[in-house]
Structures are given as structure tokens and as C-alpha cells.
Coordinates of N, CA, C and O in Angstrom, one line a residue:
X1 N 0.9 -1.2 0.0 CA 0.0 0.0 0.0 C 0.9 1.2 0.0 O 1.8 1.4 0.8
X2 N 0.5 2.3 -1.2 CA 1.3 3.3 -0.9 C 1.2 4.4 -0.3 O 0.1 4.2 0.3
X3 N 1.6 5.6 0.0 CA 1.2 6.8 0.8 C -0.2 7.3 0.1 O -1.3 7.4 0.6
X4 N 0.2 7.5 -1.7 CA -0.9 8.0 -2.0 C -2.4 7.0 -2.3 O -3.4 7.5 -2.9
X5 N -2.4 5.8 -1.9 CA -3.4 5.4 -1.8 C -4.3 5.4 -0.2 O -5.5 5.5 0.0
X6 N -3.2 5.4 0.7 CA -3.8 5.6 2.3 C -4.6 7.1 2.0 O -5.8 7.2 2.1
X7 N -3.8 8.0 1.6 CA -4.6 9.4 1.1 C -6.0 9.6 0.8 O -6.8 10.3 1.3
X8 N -6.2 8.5 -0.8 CA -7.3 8.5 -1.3 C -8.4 8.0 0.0 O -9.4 8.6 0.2
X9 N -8.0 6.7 0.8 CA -8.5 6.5 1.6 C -9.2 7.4 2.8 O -10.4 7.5 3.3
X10 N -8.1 7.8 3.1 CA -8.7 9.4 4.3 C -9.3 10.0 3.6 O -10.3 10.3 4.3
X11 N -9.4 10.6 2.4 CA -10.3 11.2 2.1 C -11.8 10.5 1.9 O -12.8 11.2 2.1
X12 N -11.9 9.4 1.7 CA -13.3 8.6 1.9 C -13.8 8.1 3.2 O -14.8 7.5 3.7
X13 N -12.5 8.5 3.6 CA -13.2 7.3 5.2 C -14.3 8.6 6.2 O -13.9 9.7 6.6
X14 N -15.4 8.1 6.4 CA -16.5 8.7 7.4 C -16.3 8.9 8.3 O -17.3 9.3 8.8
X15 N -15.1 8.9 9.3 CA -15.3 8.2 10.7 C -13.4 9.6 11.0 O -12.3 9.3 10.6
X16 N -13.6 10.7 11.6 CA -12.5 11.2 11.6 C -11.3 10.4 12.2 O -10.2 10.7 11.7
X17 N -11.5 9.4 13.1 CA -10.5 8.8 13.5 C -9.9 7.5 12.6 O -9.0 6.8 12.9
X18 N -10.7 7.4 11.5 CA -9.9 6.3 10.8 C -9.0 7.9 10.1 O -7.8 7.8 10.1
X19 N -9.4 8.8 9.6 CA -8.9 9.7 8.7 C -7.7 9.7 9.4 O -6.7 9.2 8.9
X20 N -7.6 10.2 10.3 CA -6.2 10.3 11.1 C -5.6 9.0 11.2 O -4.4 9.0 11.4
X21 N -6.0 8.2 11.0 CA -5.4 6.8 11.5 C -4.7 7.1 9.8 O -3.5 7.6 9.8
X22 N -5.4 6.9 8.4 CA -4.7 6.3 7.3 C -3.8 8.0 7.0 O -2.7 7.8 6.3
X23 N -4.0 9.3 7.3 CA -3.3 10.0 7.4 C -1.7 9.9 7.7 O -0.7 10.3 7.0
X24 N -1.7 9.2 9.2 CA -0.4 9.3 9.8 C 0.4 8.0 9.4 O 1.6 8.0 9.5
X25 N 0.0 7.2 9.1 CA 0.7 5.9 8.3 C 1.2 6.6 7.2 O 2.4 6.6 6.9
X26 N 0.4 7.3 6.3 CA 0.8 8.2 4.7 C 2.2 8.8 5.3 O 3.3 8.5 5.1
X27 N 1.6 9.6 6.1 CA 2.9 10.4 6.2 C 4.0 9.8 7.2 O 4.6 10.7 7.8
X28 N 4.2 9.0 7.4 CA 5.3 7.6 8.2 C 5.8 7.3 6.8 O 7.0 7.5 6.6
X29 N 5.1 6.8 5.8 CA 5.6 6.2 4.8 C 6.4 7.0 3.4 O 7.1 6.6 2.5
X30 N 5.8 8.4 3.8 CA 6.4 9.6 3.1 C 7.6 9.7 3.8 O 8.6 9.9 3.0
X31 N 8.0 9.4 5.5 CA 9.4 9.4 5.6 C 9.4 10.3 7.1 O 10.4 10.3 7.8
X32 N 8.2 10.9 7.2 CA 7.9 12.0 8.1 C 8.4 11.0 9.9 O 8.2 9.8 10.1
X33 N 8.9 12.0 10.7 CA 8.9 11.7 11.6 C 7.6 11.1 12.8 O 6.5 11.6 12.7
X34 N 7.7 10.3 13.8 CA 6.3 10.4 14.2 C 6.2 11.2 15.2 O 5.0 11.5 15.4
X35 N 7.0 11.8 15.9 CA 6.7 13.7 16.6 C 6.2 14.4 15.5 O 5.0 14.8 15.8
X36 N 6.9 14.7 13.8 CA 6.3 15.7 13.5 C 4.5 15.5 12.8 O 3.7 16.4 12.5
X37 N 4.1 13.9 12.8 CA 2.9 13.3 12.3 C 2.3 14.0 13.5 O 1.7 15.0 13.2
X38 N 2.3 13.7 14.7 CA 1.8 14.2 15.5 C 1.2 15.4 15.7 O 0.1 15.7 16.0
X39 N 2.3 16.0 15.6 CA 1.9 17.4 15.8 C 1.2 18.0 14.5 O 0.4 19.0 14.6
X40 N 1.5 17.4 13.4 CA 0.5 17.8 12.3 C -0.7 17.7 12.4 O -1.5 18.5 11.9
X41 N -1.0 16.4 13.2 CA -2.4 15.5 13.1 C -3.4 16.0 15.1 O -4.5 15.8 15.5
X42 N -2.4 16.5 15.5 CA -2.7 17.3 17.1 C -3.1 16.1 17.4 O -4.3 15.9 17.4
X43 N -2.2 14.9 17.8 CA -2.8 13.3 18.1 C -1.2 13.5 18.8 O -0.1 14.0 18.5
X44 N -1.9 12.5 19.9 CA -0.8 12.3 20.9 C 0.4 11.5 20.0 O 0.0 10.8 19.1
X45 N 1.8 11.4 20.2 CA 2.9 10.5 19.7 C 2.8 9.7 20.0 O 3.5 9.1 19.3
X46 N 2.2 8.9 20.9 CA 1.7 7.5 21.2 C 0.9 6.9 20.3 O 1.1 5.8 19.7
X47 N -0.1 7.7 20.1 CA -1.5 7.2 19.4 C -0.6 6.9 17.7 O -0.9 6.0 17.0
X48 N 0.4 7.9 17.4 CA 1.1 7.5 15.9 C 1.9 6.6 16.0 O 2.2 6.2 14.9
X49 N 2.4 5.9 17.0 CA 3.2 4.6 17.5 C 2.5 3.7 17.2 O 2.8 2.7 16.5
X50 N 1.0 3.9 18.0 CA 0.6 2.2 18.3 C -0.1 2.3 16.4 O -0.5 1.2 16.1
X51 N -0.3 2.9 15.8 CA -1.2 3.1 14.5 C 0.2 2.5 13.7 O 0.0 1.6 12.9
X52 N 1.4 2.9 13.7 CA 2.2 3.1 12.7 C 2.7 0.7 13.3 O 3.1 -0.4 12.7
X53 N 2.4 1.0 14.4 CA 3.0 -0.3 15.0 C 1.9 -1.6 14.5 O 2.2 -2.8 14.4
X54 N 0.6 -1.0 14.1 CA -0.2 -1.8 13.9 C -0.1 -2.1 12.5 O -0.2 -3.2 12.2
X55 N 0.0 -1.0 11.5 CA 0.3 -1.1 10.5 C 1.2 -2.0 9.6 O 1.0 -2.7 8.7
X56 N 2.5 -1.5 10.6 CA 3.5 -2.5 10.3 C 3.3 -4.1 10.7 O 3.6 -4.8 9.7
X57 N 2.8 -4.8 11.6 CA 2.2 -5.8 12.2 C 1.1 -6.5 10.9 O 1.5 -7.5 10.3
X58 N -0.3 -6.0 10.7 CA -1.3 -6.2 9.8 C -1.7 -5.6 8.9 O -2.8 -5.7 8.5
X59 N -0.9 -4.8 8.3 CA -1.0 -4.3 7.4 C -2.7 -3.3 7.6 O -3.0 -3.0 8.7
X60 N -3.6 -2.8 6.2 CA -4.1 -1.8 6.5 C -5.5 -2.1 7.7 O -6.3 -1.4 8.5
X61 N -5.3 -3.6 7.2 CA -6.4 -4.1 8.6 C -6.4 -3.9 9.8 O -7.4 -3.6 10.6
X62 N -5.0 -4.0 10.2 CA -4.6 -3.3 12.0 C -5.4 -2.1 12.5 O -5.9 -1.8 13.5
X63 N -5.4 -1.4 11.3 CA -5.8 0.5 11.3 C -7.4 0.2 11.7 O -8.0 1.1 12.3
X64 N -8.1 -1.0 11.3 CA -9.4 -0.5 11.2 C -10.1 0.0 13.0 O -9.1 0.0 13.8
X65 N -10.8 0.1 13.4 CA -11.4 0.4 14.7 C -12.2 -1.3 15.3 O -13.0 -1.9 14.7
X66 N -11.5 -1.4 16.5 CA -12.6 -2.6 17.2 C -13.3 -2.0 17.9 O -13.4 -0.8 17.8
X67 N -14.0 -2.7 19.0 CA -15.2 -2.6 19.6 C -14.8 -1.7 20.6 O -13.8 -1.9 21.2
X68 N -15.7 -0.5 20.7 CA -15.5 0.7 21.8 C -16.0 -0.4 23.1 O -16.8 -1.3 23.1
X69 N -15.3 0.1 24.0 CA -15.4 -0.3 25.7 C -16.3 0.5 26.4 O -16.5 1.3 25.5
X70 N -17.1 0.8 27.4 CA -17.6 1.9 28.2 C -19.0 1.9 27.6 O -19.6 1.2 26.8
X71 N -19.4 3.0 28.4 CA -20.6 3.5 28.3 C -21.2 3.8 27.0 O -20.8 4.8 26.3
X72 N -22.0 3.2 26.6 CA -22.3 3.8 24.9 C -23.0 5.4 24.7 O -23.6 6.0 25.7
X73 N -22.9 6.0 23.6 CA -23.3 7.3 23.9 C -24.8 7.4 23.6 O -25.4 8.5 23.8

């Protein structure tokens, strides 16, 4: 998968946090640091760790969202 297809992706995906999710992998794969993904994306440098960690692991399936925990809204 390349940067500019994660792209095409965030731009279709409904859900802002998948956007950010295929965003910060794009720009990992462009070369970008994951402090500076961060701070682009105003997402903690953790949250581009475990996204970029997942990525690398399962490929673009890791990225998708499981089951929310807690109280439903």
C-alpha cells in the first residue's frame, strides 16, 4: 500500500479517526517523523506509535477500529 493510496483512503473514510489513523501511516511512509505526524495530526505521539506499530504488524487491517469499551453514547 502506498502513501498515496492511504490518502485516497482518508479522504473517503466517514469516521475522523480512521482519517487520522490512514493520514499518519501516509505520512510515516512519506518518511515524516512520528513527533512531526503528531503534531500535524494534534494526536498524541503514542496514538502514531501504536497506529504506525499496527500497521506495520497487519498491514491496513490493524488500522481499522474494534469494539468501543464503556458506556455507549
Amino acid at each position: 500500500m502506498t502513501s498515496l493510496e492511504l490518502e485516497l483512503l482518508a479522504k473517503s473514510a466517514k469516521s475522523s479517526r480512521m482519517r487520522n489513523r490512514y493520514l499518519a501511516v501516509s505520512h510515516f511512509l512519506d518518511g515524516k517523523s512520528r513527533t512531526d505526524i503528531a503534531k500535524c495530526l494534534k494526536v498524541a505521539r503514542g496514538s502514531v506509535n501504536l497506529w504506525v506499530q499496527k500497521f506495520l504488524d497487519h498491514g491496513i487491517d490493524g488500522l481499522l477500529e474494534g469494539r468501543h469499551t464503556g458506556r455507549p453514547a
